[in-house]
Amino acid sequence: MARRIGLLGGTFNPVHIGHLRAALEVAEYMGLDELRLIPSARPPHRETPQASAEQRLAMVELAVAGESLLKVDDRELQRDKPSFTYDTLESVRGELAADDQLFLLLGWDAFCGLPSWHRWQELLEHCHILVLQRPDTGNEPPEALRDLLAARSENDPLSLLGPGGQISFIWQTPLAVSATQVRQLLAQGRSVRYLVPDAVLAYIHAHGLYRE
Ligand code: ATP
């Protein structure tokens, strides 16, 4: 039977409940077999004074421990430079059966920026795209995406067929949490309890992360 696998990339600097709830809700709604969080590499000079790639990965692993739907995929950190999403998709696809379904999750903002991505018009050769759309955003997509949307969008995300090739929107009210906010609170010596899982909080404190 074909598997259904979701991918959510991000810097996860650090991972927070906004990422985790979005991932879990999409995984349940879509009936995925698993949803993989894929921490991205960043240019080395951007790492300080923040968390290293190893620390960001460790926090994502702690966050999903015990949640069977959520997994961590560290392939982008195994390379010595930031990866293109196209290359990551090709690499993941190479490990799956031909009829397995792959769903790339993108926030609305990321989706609107798609035309600047490496080989963006070929992404759909490897996956479906699920755009996480907030109920309160009424924005029009950029001109460059109109033709793609006209040709490839499918209203009901549960009707996406085959291994890839279509775009659908998932309407979801996100939790108002960002990694920027978490870092800022920590830099000010304030608590981020309940914004990140307890295990991530303990890791942040044990390693003295995000302090000014
Ligand atoms: P930063 O504040 O550092 O820019 P971030 O919180 O936006 O970080 P990223 O690692 O850039 O986190 O996000 C990875 C993915 O998770 C992106 O697709 C982003 O749209 C999504 N995401 C981030 N925050 C939320 C949230 N609160 N609810 C739902 N999705 C989110």
mmCIF file of C-alpha atoms in Angstrom, residues 51-191:
data_model
loop_
_atom_site.group_PDB
_atom_site.id
_atom_site.type_symbol
_atom_site.label_atom_id
_atom_site.label_comp_id
_atom_site.label_asym_id
_atom_site.label_seq_id
_atom_site.Cartn_x
_atom_site.Cartn_y
_atom_site.Cartn_z
ATOM 1 C CA ALA A 51 22.105 27.452 18.618
ATOM 2 C CA SER A 52 24.374 25.270 16.487
ATOM 3 C CA ALA A 53 22.927 22.916 13.891
ATOM 4 C CA GLU A 54 23.519 20.000 16.285
ATOM 5 C CA GLN A 55 21.635 21.794 19.049
ATOM 6 C CA ARG A 56 18.696 22.695 16.784
ATOM 7 C CA LEU A 57 18.528 19.052 15.719
ATOM 8 C CA ALA A 58 18.738 17.808 19.306
ATOM 9 C CA MET A 59 15.819 20.049 20.289
ATOM 10 C CA VAL A 60 13.629 18.814 17.420
ATOM 11 C CA GLU A 61 14.431 15.221 18.403
ATOM 12 C CA LEU A 62 13.465 15.914 22.011
ATOM 13 C CA ALA A 63 10.264 17.650 20.882
ATOM 14 C CA VAL A 64 8.943 14.729 18.822
ATOM 15 C CA ALA A 65 10.108 11.908 21.123
ATOM 16 C CA GLY A 66 7.167 9.609 21.841
ATOM 17 C CA GLU A 67 4.922 11.102 19.117
ATOM 18 C CA SER A 68 4.761 8.366 16.523
ATOM 19 C CA LEU A 69 3.374 10.568 13.705
ATOM 20 C CA LEU A 70 6.244 13.064 13.889
ATOM 21 C CA LYS A 71 9.788 12.165 12.828
ATOM 22 C CA VAL A 72 13.031 14.052 12.331
ATOM 23 C CA ASP A 73 14.989 13.911 9.088
ATOM 24 C CA ASP A 74 18.506 15.308 9.409
ATOM 25 C CA ARG A 75 19.651 14.954 5.796
ATOM 26 C CA GLU A 76 20.055 18.710 5.242
ATOM 27 C CA LEU A 77 22.426 18.887 8.213
ATOM 28 C CA GLN A 78 24.531 16.042 6.853
ATOM 29 C CA ARG A 79 25.709 18.317 4.052
ATOM 30 C CA ASP A 80 28.216 21.091 4.565
ATOM 31 C CA LYS A 81 26.115 23.794 2.934
ATOM 32 C CA PRO A 82 22.420 24.787 2.858
ATOM 33 C CA SER A 83 20.336 22.509 0.633
ATOM 34 C CA PHE A 84 17.843 23.422 -2.034
ATOM 35 C CA THR A 85 14.369 22.049 -1.313
ATOM 36 C CA TYR A 86 14.399 20.495 -4.776
ATOM 37 C CA ASP A 87 17.484 18.443 -3.875
ATOM 38 C CA THR A 88 15.998 17.369 -0.550
ATOM 39 C CA LEU A 89 12.812 16.235 -2.268
ATOM 40 C CA GLU A 90 14.760 14.316 -4.884
ATOM 41 C CA SER A 91 16.774 12.632 -2.160
ATOM 42 C CA VAL A 92 13.697 11.693 -0.093
ATOM 43 C CA ARG A 93 11.875 10.510 -3.200
ATOM 44 C CA GLY A 94 14.810 8.262 -4.048
ATOM 45 C CA GLU A 95 14.167 6.290 -0.857
ATOM 46 C CA LEU A 96 10.434 5.779 -1.398
ATOM 47 C CA ALA A 97 8.336 3.461 -3.514
ATOM 48 C CA ALA A 98 7.199 5.023 -6.788
ATOM 49 C CA ASP A 99 3.565 5.251 -5.661
ATOM 50 C CA ASP A 100 4.228 6.654 -2.173
ATOM 51 C CA GLN A 101 2.644 10.062 -1.719
ATOM 52 C CA LEU A 102 4.831 12.959 -0.625
ATOM 53 C CA PHE A 103 3.355 16.203 0.736
ATOM 54 C CA LEU A 104 5.517 19.302 1.139
ATOM 55 C CA LEU A 105 4.066 21.694 3.724
ATOM 56 C CA LEU A 106 4.619 25.390 3.078
ATOM 57 C CA GLY A 107 3.330 28.409 4.923
ATOM 58 C CA TRP A 108 1.524 30.953 2.761
ATOM 59 C CA ASP A 109 4.520 33.311 2.850
ATOM 60 C CA ALA A 110 6.911 30.596 1.748
ATOM 61 C CA PHE A 111 4.545 29.565 -1.019
ATOM 62 C CA CYS A 112 4.375 33.149 -2.328
ATOM 63 C CA GLY A 113 8.187 33.187 -2.487
ATOM 64 C CA LEU A 114 8.316 29.951 -4.496
ATOM 65 C CA PRO A 115 9.207 31.584 -7.851
ATOM 66 C CA SER A 116 12.626 32.497 -6.453
ATOM 67 C CA TRP A 117 13.428 28.900 -5.488
ATOM 68 C CA HIS A 118 15.893 26.676 -7.334
ATOM 69 C CA ARG A 119 14.011 24.547 -9.912
ATOM 70 C CA TRP A 120 10.680 25.567 -8.389
ATOM 71 C CA GLN A 121 8.663 24.501 -11.381
ATOM 72 C CA GLU A 122 9.954 20.963 -10.987
ATOM 73 C CA LEU A 123 9.133 20.561 -7.281
ATOM 74 C CA LEU A 124 5.761 19.050 -8.146
ATOM 75 C CA GLU A 125 7.483 16.230 -10.008
ATOM 76 C CA HIS A 126 8.382 14.837 -6.606
ATOM 77 C CA CYS A 127 5.564 15.883 -4.280
ATOM 78 C CA HIS A 128 2.229 17.525 -3.720
ATOM 79 C CA ILE A 129 2.351 20.947 -2.064
ATOM 80 C CA LEU A 130 0.113 21.699 0.903
ATOM 81 C CA VAL A 131 -0.089 25.404 1.596
ATOM 82 C CA LEU A 132 -0.931 26.243 5.192
ATOM 83 C CA GLN A 133 -3.325 29.117 4.788
ATOM 84 C CA ARG A 134 -4.546 31.206 7.665
ATOM 85 C CA PRO A 135 -8.282 31.829 7.622
ATOM 86 C CA ASP A 136 -7.617 35.558 8.043
ATOM 87 C CA THR A 137 -5.297 36.059 5.061
ATOM 88 C CA GLY A 138 -7.107 37.158 1.965
ATOM 89 C CA ASN A 139 -3.977 37.819 -0.060
ATOM 90 C CA GLU A 140 -3.730 37.108 -3.747
ATOM 91 C CA PRO A 141 -0.832 34.882 -4.850
ATOM 92 C CA PRO A 142 1.885 36.539 -6.955
ATOM 93 C CA GLU A 143 1.385 36.746 -10.718
ATOM 94 C CA ALA A 144 4.136 34.170 -11.347
ATOM 95 C CA LEU A 145 2.118 31.513 -9.496
ATOM 96 C CA ARG A 146 -1.241 32.114 -11.184
ATOM 97 C CA ASP A 147 -0.686 29.729 -14.100
ATOM 98 C CA LEU A 148 0.698 27.029 -11.848
ATOM 99 C CA LEU A 149 -2.271 27.345 -9.514
ATOM 100 C CA ALA A 150 -4.739 27.321 -12.387
ATOM 101 C CA ALA A 151 -3.184 24.138 -13.741
ATOM 102 C CA ARG A 152 -2.382 22.272 -10.539
ATOM 103 C CA SER A 153 -4.632 23.261 -7.656
ATOM 104 C CA GLU A 154 -7.121 20.904 -6.119
ATOM 105 C CA ASN A 155 -9.737 22.250 -3.707
ATOM 106 C CA ASP A 156 -9.903 19.335 -1.335
ATOM 107 C CA PRO A 157 -6.508 18.301 0.092
ATOM 108 C CA LEU A 158 -7.967 14.884 0.865
ATOM 109 C CA SER A 159 -8.564 14.335 -2.860
ATOM 110 C CA LEU A 160 -4.918 14.674 -3.896
ATOM 111 C CA LEU A 161 -4.113 11.586 -5.923
ATOM 112 C CA GLY A 162 -0.858 9.889 -6.851
ATOM 113 C CA PRO A 163 2.709 10.508 -5.685
ATOM 114 C CA GLY A 164 2.730 14.259 -6.422
ATOM 115 C CA GLY A 165 1.891 16.992 -8.874
ATOM 116 C CA GLN A 166 -0.885 19.020 -7.243
ATOM 117 C CA ILE A 167 -1.324 21.954 -4.880
ATOM 118 C CA SER A 168 -3.938 22.269 -2.188
ATOM 119 C CA PHE A 169 -4.645 24.650 0.678
ATOM 120 C CA ILE A 170 -5.174 23.654 4.272
ATOM 121 C CA TRP A 171 -6.997 26.236 6.334
ATOM 122 C CA GLN A 172 -5.529 26.290 9.767
ATOM 123 C CA THR A 173 -5.468 28.826 12.563
ATOM 124 C CA PRO A 174 -1.832 28.844 13.652
ATOM 125 C CA LEU A 175 -0.747 29.402 17.230
ATOM 126 C CA ALA A 176 0.758 32.867 17.470
ATOM 127 C CA VAL A 177 4.263 31.719 18.357
ATOM 128 C CA SER A 178 7.485 32.293 16.456
ATOM 129 C CA ALA A 179 11.068 31.255 17.092
ATOM 130 C CA THR A 180 11.975 34.943 16.963
ATOM 131 C CA GLN A 181 9.655 35.586 19.889
ATOM 132 C CA VAL A 182 11.105 32.645 21.840
ATOM 133 C CA ARG A 183 14.669 33.904 21.274
ATOM 134 C CA GLN A 184 13.745 37.452 22.238
ATOM 135 C CA LEU A 185 12.092 36.370 25.481
ATOM 136 C CA LEU A 186 15.132 34.294 26.427
ATOM 137 C CA ALA A 187 17.489 37.158 25.575
ATOM 138 C CA GLN A 188 15.493 39.312 27.972
ATOM 139 C CA GLY A 189 15.774 36.667 30.688
ATOM 140 C CA ARG A 190 12.063 35.889 30.492
ATOM 141 C CA SER A 191 10.324 32.518 30.547
#
